[in-house]
Protein backbone atom coordinates (compact mmCIF):
# COMPACT_ATOMS: atom_id res chain seq x y z
CA UNK A 1 0.00 0.00 0.00
CA UNK A 2 1.04 3.61 -0.60
CA UNK A 3 0.18 5.65 2.50
CA UNK A 4 1.23 9.31 2.28
CA UNK A 5 1.08 11.99 4.95
CA UNK A 6 0.90 15.47 3.43
CA UNK A 7 2.13 17.89 6.05
CA UNK A 8 2.42 21.63 6.46
CA UNK A 9 0.88 24.68 8.11
CA UNK A 10 -2.67 25.91 7.34
CA UNK A 11 -2.81 27.01 3.70
CA UNK A 12 0.41 25.22 2.71
CA UNK A 13 -1.42 23.47 -0.15
CA UNK A 14 -2.15 20.06 1.37
CA UNK A 15 -5.73 19.95 0.07
CA UNK A 16 -4.69 21.32 -3.33
CA UNK A 17 -1.92 18.77 -3.88
CA UNK A 18 -4.09 15.93 -2.54
CA UNK A 19 -6.43 16.38 -5.51
CA UNK A 20 -3.52 15.85 -7.93
CA UNK A 21 -2.28 12.80 -6.00
CA UNK A 22 -5.71 11.14 -5.96
CA UNK A 23 -5.89 11.37 -9.76
CA UNK A 24 -2.38 10.06 -10.35
CA UNK A 25 -2.20 7.23 -7.80
CA UNK A 26 -5.85 6.28 -7.17
CA UNK A 27 -5.54 6.76 -3.43
CA UNK A 28 -8.33 7.43 -0.93
CA UNK A 29 -8.19 11.02 0.37
CA UNK A 30 -8.69 11.40 4.12
CA UNK A 31 -8.84 15.07 5.10
CA UNK A 32 -9.81 15.56 8.74
CA UNK A 33 -10.68 19.20 7.92
CA UNK A 34 -13.18 18.04 5.25
CA UNK A 35 -14.57 15.32 7.53
CA UNK A 36 -15.12 17.88 10.30
CA UNK A 37 -16.74 20.38 7.90
CA UNK A 38 -19.11 17.57 6.77
CA UNK A 39 -20.11 16.98 10.38
CA UNK A 40 -20.79 20.73 10.74
CA UNK A 41 -22.83 20.81 7.51
CA UNK A 42 -24.90 17.82 8.74
CA UNK A 43 -25.53 19.54 12.10
CA UNK A 44 -24.30 16.58 14.18
CA UNK A 45 -23.37 16.91 17.87
CA UNK A 46 -19.72 16.30 16.94
CA UNK A 47 -19.97 19.05 14.31
CA UNK A 48 -21.49 21.53 16.75
CA UNK A 49 -18.64 20.99 19.21
CA UNK A 50 -15.95 21.06 16.51
CA UNK A 51 -17.29 24.27 14.96
CA UNK A 52 -16.65 26.32 18.11
CA UNK A 53 -13.00 25.23 18.16
CA UNK A 54 -12.40 25.51 14.41
CA UNK A 55 -13.95 29.00 14.16
CA UNK A 56 -11.56 30.03 16.91
CA UNK A 57 -8.51 28.56 15.12
CA UNK A 58 -7.99 25.77 17.69
CA UNK A 59 -7.43 22.06 17.15
CA UNK A 60 -10.26 19.59 17.73
CA UNK A 61 -9.55 16.96 20.48
CA UNK A 62 -7.32 14.03 19.42
CA UNK A 63 -9.87 11.32 20.27
CA UNK A 64 -12.45 12.90 17.93
CA UNK A 65 -10.20 12.95 14.84
CA UNK A 66 -8.60 9.57 15.61
CA UNK A 67 -12.10 8.03 15.81
CA UNK A 68 -13.04 9.56 12.45
CA UNK A 69 -9.89 8.24 10.75
CA UNK A 70 -10.37 4.77 12.26
CA UNK A 71 -13.92 4.61 10.84
CA UNK A 72 -12.70 5.67 7.40
CA UNK A 73 -9.91 3.07 7.35
CA UNK A 74 -12.45 0.37 8.23
CA UNK A 75 -14.82 1.60 5.52
CA UNK A 76 -12.11 1.40 2.79
CA UNK A 77 -10.60 -2.04 3.40
CA UNK A 78 -9.65 -2.80 -0.24
CA UNK A 79 -7.94 0.57 -0.88
CA UNK A 80 -4.58 0.81 -2.71
CA UNK A 81 -3.54 3.38 -0.14
CA UNK A 82 -4.44 6.63 1.55
CA UNK A 83 -3.47 10.30 1.54
CA UNK A 84 -3.64 11.68 5.05
CA UNK A 85 -4.27 15.43 4.66
CA UNK A 86 -4.23 17.53 7.82
CA UNK A 87 -3.76 14.40 9.98
CA UNK A 88 -1.80 13.65 12.15
CA UNK A 89 -1.65 17.14 13.68
CA UNK A 90 -0.28 16.12 17.10
CA UNK A 91 2.26 13.51 18.19
CA UNK A 92 -0.57 11.59 19.93
CA UNK A 93 -2.41 11.42 16.59
CA UNK A 94 0.78 10.20 14.85
CA UNK A 95 1.22 7.41 17.42
CA UNK A 96 -2.45 6.42 17.09
CA UNK A 97 -2.17 6.32 13.29
CA UNK A 98 0.85 3.99 13.45
CA UNK A 99 -1.12 1.65 15.72
CA UNK A 100 -4.22 1.74 13.51
CA UNK A 101 -2.18 0.90 10.40
CA UNK A 102 -0.12 -1.79 12.17
CA UNK A 103 -3.36 -3.51 13.19
CA UNK A 104 -4.09 -3.77 9.45
CA UNK A 105 -0.52 -4.98 8.62
CA UNK A 106 0.23 -1.65 6.99
CA UNK A 107 2.33 1.46 7.67
CA UNK A 108 3.03 5.03 6.56
CA UNK A 109 5.24 5.12 3.42
CA UNK A 110 6.42 8.65 4.19
CA UNK A 111 5.58 12.20 5.21
CA UNK A 112 6.00 15.00 2.66
CA UNK A 113 6.13 18.47 4.24
CA UNK A 114 5.32 21.64 2.27
CA UNK A 115 7.48 24.57 3.42
CA UNK A 116 5.75 27.97 3.08
CA UNK A 117 6.46 31.29 4.83
CA UNK A 118 3.94 32.71 7.31
CA UNK A 119 3.31 35.81 5.15
CA UNK A 120 2.45 33.68 2.12
CA UNK A 121 0.14 31.47 4.23
CA UNK A 122 -1.77 34.47 5.55
CA UNK A 123 -2.21 35.90 2.04
CA UNK A 124 -3.43 32.58 0.60
CA UNK A 125 -5.95 31.98 3.37
CA UNK A 126 -7.34 35.52 3.29
CA UNK A 127 -7.74 35.20 -0.49
CA UNK A 128 -9.55 31.87 -0.11
CA UNK A 129 -11.70 33.40 2.65
CA UNK A 130 -13.20 35.82 0.12
CA UNK A 131 -14.88 32.95 -1.74
CA UNK A 132 -14.84 29.87 0.52
CA UNK A 133 -17.25 31.11 3.17
CA UNK A 134 -14.98 29.43 5.76
CA UNK A 135 -15.15 31.49 8.97
CA UNK A 136 -11.60 30.38 9.90
CA UNK A 137 -10.24 31.92 6.66
CA UNK A 138 -12.00 35.27 6.98
CA UNK A 139 -10.22 36.79 9.95
CA UNK A 140 -6.46 37.59 10.09
CA UNK A 141 -6.45 37.10 13.87
CA UNK A 142 -7.89 33.57 13.57
CA UNK A 143 -5.42 32.75 10.77
CA UNK A 144 -2.50 33.84 12.99
CA UNK A 145 -3.93 31.70 15.82
CA UNK A 146 -4.07 28.67 13.49
CA UNK A 147 -0.43 29.23 12.52
CA UNK A 148 0.49 29.48 16.22
CA UNK A 149 -1.43 26.23 17.00
CA UNK A 150 0.56 24.65 14.16
CA UNK A 151 3.91 25.84 15.52
CA UNK A 152 3.06 24.78 19.11
CA UNK A 153 1.31 21.43 18.58
CA UNK A 154 1.73 20.24 15.00
CA UNK A 155 5.32 21.13 14.00
CA UNK A 156 6.71 18.50 16.47
CA UNK A 157 4.98 15.79 14.40
CA UNK A 158 7.74 16.30 11.78
CA UNK A 159 10.30 15.09 14.35
CA UNK A 160 8.25 11.95 14.92
CA UNK A 161 8.59 10.97 11.23
CA UNK A 162 12.23 12.16 11.06
CA UNK A 163 13.01 9.71 13.86
CA UNK A 164 11.49 6.95 11.73
CA UNK A 165 13.43 8.08 8.60
CA UNK A 166 10.13 8.83 6.86
CA UNK A 167 10.33 12.62 6.49
CA UNK A 168 11.03 14.75 3.39
CA UNK A 169 10.44 18.49 3.12
CA UNK A 170 9.98 20.36 -0.15
CA UNK A 171 9.52 23.99 -1.16
CA UNK A 172 5.76 24.75 -1.07
CA UNK A 173 6.14 28.11 -2.87
CA UNK A 174 5.86 28.10 -6.65
CA UNK A 175 3.25 26.97 -9.17
CA UNK A 176 0.92 24.11 -8.20
CA UNK A 177 2.41 22.01 -11.06
CA UNK A 178 6.00 22.66 -9.97
CA UNK A 179 5.20 21.60 -6.41
CA UNK A 180 3.35 18.51 -7.67
CA UNK A 181 6.49 17.61 -9.64
CA UNK A 182 8.59 17.78 -6.46
CA UNK A 183 6.06 15.60 -4.61
CA UNK A 184 6.14 13.01 -7.40
CA UNK A 185 9.92 12.78 -7.22
CA UNK A 186 9.64 11.95 -3.53
CA UNK A 187 6.83 9.42 -4.05
CA UNK A 188 8.88 7.68 -6.77
CA UNK A 189 11.44 6.83 -4.07
CA UNK A 190 8.90 4.99 -1.86
P1 LIG B 1 -7.81 21.95 7.26
O1 LIG B 1 -9.07 21.75 6.56
O2 LIG B 1 -6.85 20.81 7.33
O3 LIG B 1 -7.22 23.19 6.48
P2 LIG B 1 -5.99 24.01 6.10
O4 LIG B 1 -4.86 23.62 6.98
O5 LIG B 1 -6.50 25.40 6.17
O6 LIG B 1 -5.63 23.81 4.55
P3 LIG B 1 -4.57 23.24 3.47
O7 LIG B 1 -3.14 23.22 3.82
O8 LIG B 1 -5.17 21.95 3.00
O9 LIG B 1 -4.63 24.35 2.34
P4 LIG B 1 -5.11 24.33 0.86
O10 LIG B 1 -4.45 23.32 -0.01
O11 LIG B 1 -6.58 24.26 0.88
O12 LIG B 1 -8.06 22.41 8.80
C1 LIG B 1 -9.07 23.30 9.23
C2 LIG B 1 -9.32 23.19 10.75
O13 LIG B 1 -9.88 21.88 11.08
C3 LIG B 1 -8.10 23.29 11.68
O14 LIG B 1 -7.76 24.64 11.98
C4 LIG B 1 -8.61 22.51 12.94
O15 LIG B 1 -9.45 23.32 13.74
C5 LIG B 1 -9.44 21.40 12.37
N1 LIG B 1 -8.68 20.14 12.17
C6 LIG B 1 -8.44 19.55 10.97
N2 LIG B 1 -7.72 18.42 11.13
C7 LIG B 1 -7.47 18.30 12.48
C8 LIG B 1 -6.75 17.35 13.25
N3 LIG B 1 -6.11 16.30 12.69
N4 LIG B 1 -6.68 17.54 14.61
C9 LIG B 1 -7.29 18.57 15.17
N5 LIG B 1 -7.99 19.51 14.50
C10 LIG B 1 -8.09 19.39 13.15
O16 LIG B 1 -4.61 25.74 0.33
C11 LIG B 1 -5.02 26.95 0.90
C12 LIG B 1 -5.16 28.01 -0.19
O17 LIG B 1 -3.91 28.23 -0.86
C13 LIG B 1 -6.16 27.64 -1.27
O18 LIG B 1 -6.95 28.76 -1.56
C14 LIG B 1 -5.30 27.25 -2.47
O19 LIG B 1 -5.93 27.54 -3.70
C15 LIG B 1 -4.06 28.12 -2.27
N6 LIG B 1 -2.85 27.50 -2.81
C16 LIG B 1 -2.51 26.18 -2.71
N7 LIG B 1 -1.32 25.95 -3.33
C17 LIG B 1 -0.89 27.18 -3.80
C18 LIG B 1 0.28 27.62 -4.53
N8 LIG B 1 1.25 26.77 -4.89
N9 LIG B 1 0.40 28.95 -4.80
C19 LIG B 1 -0.59 29.82 -4.44
N10 LIG B 1 -1.72 29.46 -3.77
C20 LIG B 1 -1.88 28.15 -3.46
mmCIF file of C-alpha atoms and ligand atoms in Angstrom:
data_model
loop_
_atom_site.group_PDB
_atom_site.id
_atom_site.type_symbol
_atom_site.label_atom_id
_atom_site.label_comp_id
_atom_site.label_asym_id
_atom_site.label_seq_id
_atom_site.Cartn_x
_atom_site.Cartn_y
_atom_site.Cartn_z
ATOM 1 C CA UNK A 1 0.000 0.000 0.000
ATOM 2 C CA UNK A 2 1.044 3.608 -0.597
ATOM 3 C CA UNK A 3 0.183 5.648 2.497
ATOM 4 C CA UNK A 4 1.226 9.306 2.280
ATOM 5 C CA UNK A 5 1.083 11.988 4.951
ATOM 6 C CA UNK A 6 0.902 15.475 3.433
ATOM 7 C CA UNK A 7 2.128 17.886 6.048
ATOM 8 C CA UNK A 8 2.418 21.632 6.464
ATOM 9 C CA UNK A 9 0.878 24.684 8.110
ATOM 10 C CA UNK A 10 -2.668 25.909 7.343
ATOM 11 C CA UNK A 11 -2.810 27.005 3.703
ATOM 12 C CA UNK A 12 0.406 25.221 2.714
ATOM 13 C CA UNK A 13 -1.418 23.466 -0.149
ATOM 14 C CA UNK A 14 -2.151 20.057 1.369
ATOM 15 C CA UNK A 15 -5.727 19.948 0.069
ATOM 16 C CA UNK A 16 -4.690 21.321 -3.328
ATOM 17 C CA UNK A 17 -1.920 18.767 -3.883
ATOM 18 C CA UNK A 18 -4.092 15.931 -2.540
ATOM 19 C CA UNK A 19 -6.433 16.379 -5.509
ATOM 20 C CA UNK A 20 -3.515 15.845 -7.928
ATOM 21 C CA UNK A 21 -2.279 12.796 -5.997
ATOM 22 C CA UNK A 22 -5.713 11.144 -5.960
ATOM 23 C CA UNK A 23 -5.895 11.368 -9.756
ATOM 24 C CA UNK A 24 -2.378 10.064 -10.346
ATOM 25 C CA UNK A 25 -2.195 7.227 -7.798
ATOM 26 C CA UNK A 26 -5.847 6.280 -7.166
ATOM 27 C CA UNK A 27 -5.540 6.763 -3.425
ATOM 28 C CA UNK A 28 -8.330 7.435 -0.933
ATOM 29 C CA UNK A 29 -8.194 11.022 0.367
ATOM 30 C CA UNK A 30 -8.689 11.396 4.118
ATOM 31 C CA UNK A 31 -8.839 15.072 5.105
ATOM 32 C CA UNK A 32 -9.806 15.564 8.739
ATOM 33 C CA UNK A 33 -10.676 19.205 7.915
ATOM 34 C CA UNK A 34 -13.176 18.039 5.252
ATOM 35 C CA UNK A 35 -14.567 15.316 7.535
ATOM 36 C CA UNK A 36 -15.122 17.875 10.296
ATOM 37 C CA UNK A 37 -16.738 20.380 7.903
ATOM 38 C CA UNK A 38 -19.111 17.570 6.767
ATOM 39 C CA UNK A 39 -20.107 16.983 10.378
ATOM 40 C CA UNK A 40 -20.789 20.726 10.738
ATOM 41 C CA UNK A 41 -22.829 20.813 7.508
ATOM 42 C CA UNK A 42 -24.897 17.820 8.741
ATOM 43 C CA UNK A 43 -25.534 19.540 12.097
ATOM 44 C CA UNK A 44 -24.303 16.578 14.180
ATOM 45 C CA UNK A 45 -23.370 16.912 17.875
ATOM 46 C CA UNK A 46 -19.720 16.301 16.943
ATOM 47 C CA UNK A 47 -19.975 19.050 14.308
ATOM 48 C CA UNK A 48 -21.489 21.534 16.750
ATOM 49 C CA UNK A 49 -18.642 20.993 19.211
ATOM 50 C CA UNK A 50 -15.946 21.057 16.512
ATOM 51 C CA UNK A 51 -17.287 24.267 14.964
ATOM 52 C CA UNK A 52 -16.651 26.321 18.107
ATOM 53 C CA UNK A 53 -12.997 25.227 18.162
ATOM 54 C CA UNK A 54 -12.403 25.513 14.407
ATOM 55 C CA UNK A 55 -13.954 28.996 14.163
ATOM 56 C CA UNK A 56 -11.558 30.032 16.911
ATOM 57 C CA UNK A 57 -8.510 28.563 15.125
ATOM 58 C CA UNK A 58 -7.987 25.773 17.686
ATOM 59 C CA UNK A 59 -7.426 22.059 17.153
ATOM 60 C CA UNK A 60 -10.261 19.591 17.731
ATOM 61 C CA UNK A 61 -9.547 16.955 20.482
ATOM 62 C CA UNK A 62 -7.315 14.032 19.419
ATOM 63 C CA UNK A 63 -9.872 11.320 20.266
ATOM 64 C CA UNK A 64 -12.445 12.897 17.928
ATOM 65 C CA UNK A 65 -10.196 12.955 14.842
ATOM 66 C CA UNK A 66 -8.596 9.569 15.610
ATOM 67 C CA UNK A 67 -12.103 8.033 15.806
ATOM 68 C CA UNK A 68 -13.045 9.560 12.449
ATOM 69 C CA UNK A 69 -9.888 8.237 10.755
ATOM 70 C CA UNK A 70 -10.367 4.768 12.257
ATOM 71 C CA UNK A 71 -13.920 4.610 10.843
ATOM 72 C CA UNK A 72 -12.705 5.674 7.395
ATOM 73 C CA UNK A 73 -9.906 3.068 7.349
ATOM 74 C CA UNK A 74 -12.453 0.372 8.226
ATOM 75 C CA UNK A 75 -14.825 1.605 5.522
ATOM 76 C CA UNK A 76 -12.114 1.396 2.795
ATOM 77 C CA UNK A 77 -10.597 -2.043 3.402
ATOM 78 C CA UNK A 78 -9.649 -2.796 -0.241
ATOM 79 C CA UNK A 79 -7.941 0.567 -0.878
ATOM 80 C CA UNK A 80 -4.578 0.813 -2.708
ATOM 81 C CA UNK A 81 -3.536 3.376 -0.141
ATOM 82 C CA UNK A 82 -4.443 6.632 1.549
ATOM 83 C CA UNK A 83 -3.475 10.296 1.543
ATOM 84 C CA UNK A 84 -3.638 11.678 5.052
ATOM 85 C CA UNK A 85 -4.266 15.428 4.660
ATOM 86 C CA UNK A 86 -4.234 17.530 7.825
ATOM 87 C CA UNK A 87 -3.757 14.396 9.975
ATOM 88 C CA UNK A 88 -1.798 13.647 12.154
ATOM 89 C CA UNK A 89 -1.650 17.137 13.682
ATOM 90 C CA UNK A 90 -0.283 16.118 17.102
ATOM 91 C CA UNK A 91 2.263 13.511 18.195
ATOM 92 C CA UNK A 92 -0.567 11.593 19.935
ATOM 93 C CA UNK A 93 -2.405 11.424 16.591
ATOM 94 C CA UNK A 94 0.779 10.201 14.847
ATOM 95 C CA UNK A 95 1.218 7.414 17.420
ATOM 96 C CA UNK A 96 -2.448 6.415 17.093
ATOM 97 C CA UNK A 97 -2.167 6.323 13.287
ATOM 98 C CA UNK A 98 0.852 3.994 13.452
ATOM 99 C CA UNK A 99 -1.118 1.645 15.716
ATOM 100 C CA UNK A 100 -4.221 1.736 13.512
ATOM 101 C CA UNK A 101 -2.183 0.898 10.401
ATOM 102 C CA UNK A 102 -0.116 -1.788 12.173
ATOM 103 C CA UNK A 103 -3.362 -3.509 13.192
ATOM 104 C CA UNK A 104 -4.090 -3.775 9.449
ATOM 105 C CA UNK A 105 -0.524 -4.984 8.620
ATOM 106 C CA UNK A 106 0.228 -1.648 6.986
ATOM 107 C CA UNK A 107 2.326 1.465 7.669
ATOM 108 C CA UNK A 108 3.031 5.034 6.557
ATOM 109 C CA UNK A 109 5.236 5.125 3.424
ATOM 110 C CA UNK A 110 6.419 8.646 4.190
ATOM 111 C CA UNK A 111 5.582 12.199 5.209
ATOM 112 C CA UNK A 112 5.999 15.001 2.660
ATOM 113 C CA UNK A 113 6.127 18.472 4.244
ATOM 114 C CA UNK A 114 5.321 21.638 2.271
ATOM 115 C CA UNK A 115 7.484 24.573 3.419
ATOM 116 C CA UNK A 116 5.754 27.966 3.077
ATOM 117 C CA UNK A 117 6.463 31.287 4.834
ATOM 118 C CA UNK A 118 3.935 32.708 7.313
ATOM 119 C CA UNK A 119 3.307 35.811 5.151
ATOM 120 C CA UNK A 120 2.452 33.679 2.117
ATOM 121 C CA UNK A 121 0.139 31.468 4.233
ATOM 122 C CA UNK A 122 -1.771 34.470 5.551
ATOM 123 C CA UNK A 123 -2.213 35.903 2.045
ATOM 124 C CA UNK A 124 -3.431 32.579 0.597
ATOM 125 C CA UNK A 125 -5.945 31.979 3.369
ATOM 126 C CA UNK A 126 -7.338 35.523 3.294
ATOM 127 C CA UNK A 127 -7.736 35.196 -0.488
ATOM 128 C CA UNK A 128 -9.550 31.870 -0.114
ATOM 129 C CA UNK A 129 -11.704 33.398 2.653
ATOM 130 C CA UNK A 130 -13.203 35.820 0.124
ATOM 131 C CA UNK A 131 -14.878 32.951 -1.743
ATOM 132 C CA UNK A 132 -14.842 29.866 0.524
ATOM 133 C CA UNK A 133 -17.247 31.107 3.172
ATOM 134 C CA UNK A 134 -14.982 29.431 5.756
ATOM 135 C CA UNK A 135 -15.148 31.488 8.967
ATOM 136 C CA UNK A 136 -11.602 30.376 9.900
ATOM 137 C CA UNK A 137 -10.238 31.920 6.661
ATOM 138 C CA UNK A 138 -12.004 35.274 6.976
ATOM 139 C CA UNK A 139 -10.223 36.794 9.951
ATOM 140 C CA UNK A 140 -6.461 37.585 10.087
ATOM 141 C CA UNK A 141 -6.455 37.104 13.869
ATOM 142 C CA UNK A 142 -7.888 33.566 13.567
ATOM 143 C CA UNK A 143 -5.416 32.752 10.773
ATOM 144 C CA UNK A 144 -2.505 33.837 12.994
ATOM 145 C CA UNK A 145 -3.926 31.704 15.825
ATOM 146 C CA UNK A 146 -4.069 28.671 13.486
ATOM 147 C CA UNK A 147 -0.430 29.226 12.521
ATOM 148 C CA UNK A 148 0.491 29.476 16.225
ATOM 149 C CA UNK A 149 -1.425 26.231 17.000
ATOM 150 C CA UNK A 150 0.557 24.652 14.162
ATOM 151 C CA UNK A 151 3.909 25.839 15.524
ATOM 152 C CA UNK A 152 3.055 24.779 19.108
ATOM 153 C CA UNK A 153 1.305 21.429 18.577
ATOM 154 C CA UNK A 154 1.727 20.244 15.000
ATOM 155 C CA UNK A 155 5.316 21.132 13.999
ATOM 156 C CA UNK A 156 6.706 18.496 16.473
ATOM 157 C CA UNK A 157 4.981 15.788 14.404
ATOM 158 C CA UNK A 158 7.743 16.300 11.777
ATOM 159 C CA UNK A 159 10.295 15.093 14.347
ATOM 160 C CA UNK A 160 8.250 11.945 14.925
ATOM 161 C CA UNK A 161 8.586 10.975 11.232
ATOM 162 C CA UNK A 162 12.229 12.161 11.061
ATOM 163 C CA UNK A 163 13.010 9.706 13.865
ATOM 164 C CA UNK A 164 11.493 6.947 11.733
ATOM 165 C CA UNK A 165 13.426 8.084 8.596
ATOM 166 C CA UNK A 166 10.134 8.831 6.861
ATOM 167 C CA UNK A 167 10.330 12.618 6.486
ATOM 168 C CA UNK A 168 11.035 14.745 3.389
ATOM 169 C CA UNK A 169 10.440 18.486 3.118
ATOM 170 C CA UNK A 170 9.976 20.356 -0.148
ATOM 171 C CA UNK A 171 9.521 23.993 -1.158
ATOM 172 C CA UNK A 172 5.762 24.752 -1.074
ATOM 173 C CA UNK A 173 6.137 28.109 -2.871
ATOM 174 C CA UNK A 174 5.857 28.102 -6.654
ATOM 175 C CA UNK A 175 3.251 26.973 -9.166
ATOM 176 C CA UNK A 176 0.920 24.111 -8.204
ATOM 177 C CA UNK A 177 2.408 22.012 -11.057
ATOM 178 C CA UNK A 178 6.000 22.658 -9.967
ATOM 179 C CA UNK A 179 5.196 21.600 -6.412
ATOM 180 C CA UNK A 180 3.351 18.513 -7.666
ATOM 181 C CA UNK A 181 6.493 17.612 -9.640
ATOM 182 C CA UNK A 182 8.591 17.776 -6.464
ATOM 183 C CA UNK A 183 6.061 15.599 -4.613
ATOM 184 C CA UNK A 184 6.139 13.014 -7.405
ATOM 185 C CA UNK A 185 9.924 12.784 -7.219
ATOM 186 C CA UNK A 186 9.643 11.955 -3.526
ATOM 187 C CA UNK A 187 6.825 9.418 -4.046
ATOM 188 C CA UNK A 188 8.883 7.683 -6.767
ATOM 189 C CA UNK A 189 11.439 6.830 -4.070
ATOM 190 C CA UNK A 190 8.897 4.989 -1.858
HETATM 191 P P1 LIG B 1 -7.805 21.955 7.263
HETATM 192 O O1 LIG B 1 -9.073 21.753 6.559
HETATM 193 O O2 LIG B 1 -6.850 20.813 7.332
HETATM 194 O O3 LIG B 1 -7.221 23.189 6.476
HETATM 195 P P2 LIG B 1 -5.990 24.010 6.103
HETATM 196 O O4 LIG B 1 -4.864 23.618 6.983
HETATM 197 O O5 LIG B 1 -6.499 25.401 6.168
HETATM 198 O O6 LIG B 1 -5.629 23.810 4.550
HETATM 199 P P3 LIG B 1 -4.573 23.242 3.471
HETATM 200 O O7 LIG B 1 -3.140 23.217 3.824
HETATM 201 O O8 LIG B 1 -5.168 21.953 3.000
HETATM 202 O O9 LIG B 1 -4.627 24.348 2.342
HETATM 203 P P4 LIG B 1 -5.111 24.327 0.864
HETATM 204 O O10 LIG B 1 -4.452 23.316 -0.008
HETATM 205 O O11 LIG B 1 -6.577 24.258 0.878
HETATM 206 O O12 LIG B 1 -8.060 22.410 8.799
HETATM 207 C C1 LIG B 1 -9.070 23.299 9.234
HETATM 208 C C2 LIG B 1 -9.318 23.186 10.751
HETATM 209 O O13 LIG B 1 -9.880 21.876 11.082
HETATM 210 C C3 LIG B 1 -8.103 23.287 11.684
HETATM 211 O O14 LIG B 1 -7.759 24.636 11.978
HETATM 212 C C4 LIG B 1 -8.606 22.510 12.943
HETATM 213 O O15 LIG B 1 -9.450 23.317 13.741
HETATM 214 C C5 LIG B 1 -9.440 21.401 12.368
HETATM 215 N N1 LIG B 1 -8.682 20.143 12.173
HETATM 216 C C6 LIG B 1 -8.442 19.546 10.968
HETATM 217 N N2 LIG B 1 -7.723 18.416 11.134
HETATM 218 C C7 LIG B 1 -7.469 18.303 12.479
HETATM 219 C C8 LIG B 1 -6.745 17.351 13.248
HETATM 220 N N3 LIG B 1 -6.114 16.298 12.691
HETATM 221 N N4 LIG B 1 -6.677 17.535 14.610
HETATM 222 C C9 LIG B 1 -7.294 18.570 15.174
HETATM 223 N N5 LIG B 1 -7.993 19.513 14.496
HETATM 224 C C10 LIG B 1 -8.089 19.392 13.146
HETATM 225 O O16 LIG B 1 -4.608 25.741 0.333
HETATM 226 C C11 LIG B 1 -5.021 26.949 0.897
HETATM 227 C C12 LIG B 1 -5.161 28.013 -0.188
HETATM 228 O O17 LIG B 1 -3.913 28.226 -0.864
HETATM 229 C C13 LIG B 1 -6.159 27.638 -1.270
HETATM 230 O O18 LIG B 1 -6.950 28.757 -1.565
HETATM 231 C C14 LIG B 1 -5.304 27.250 -2.466
HETATM 232 O O19 LIG B 1 -5.926 27.539 -3.699
HETATM 233 C C15 LIG B 1 -4.065 28.123 -2.269
HETATM 234 N N6 LIG B 1 -2.853 27.498 -2.810
HETATM 235 C C16 LIG B 1 -2.513 26.179 -2.711
HETATM 236 N N7 LIG B 1 -1.325 25.953 -3.333
HETATM 237 C C17 LIG B 1 -0.889 27.176 -3.802
HETATM 238 C C18 LIG B 1 0.283 27.621 -4.528
HETATM 239 N N8 LIG B 1 1.246 26.771 -4.892
HETATM 240 N N9 LIG B 1 0.397 28.947 -4.800
HETATM 241 C C19 LIG B 1 -0.588 29.822 -4.436
HETATM 242 N N10 LIG B 1 -1.720 29.456 -3.765
HETATM 243 C C20 LIG B 1 -1.876 28.155 -3.462
#
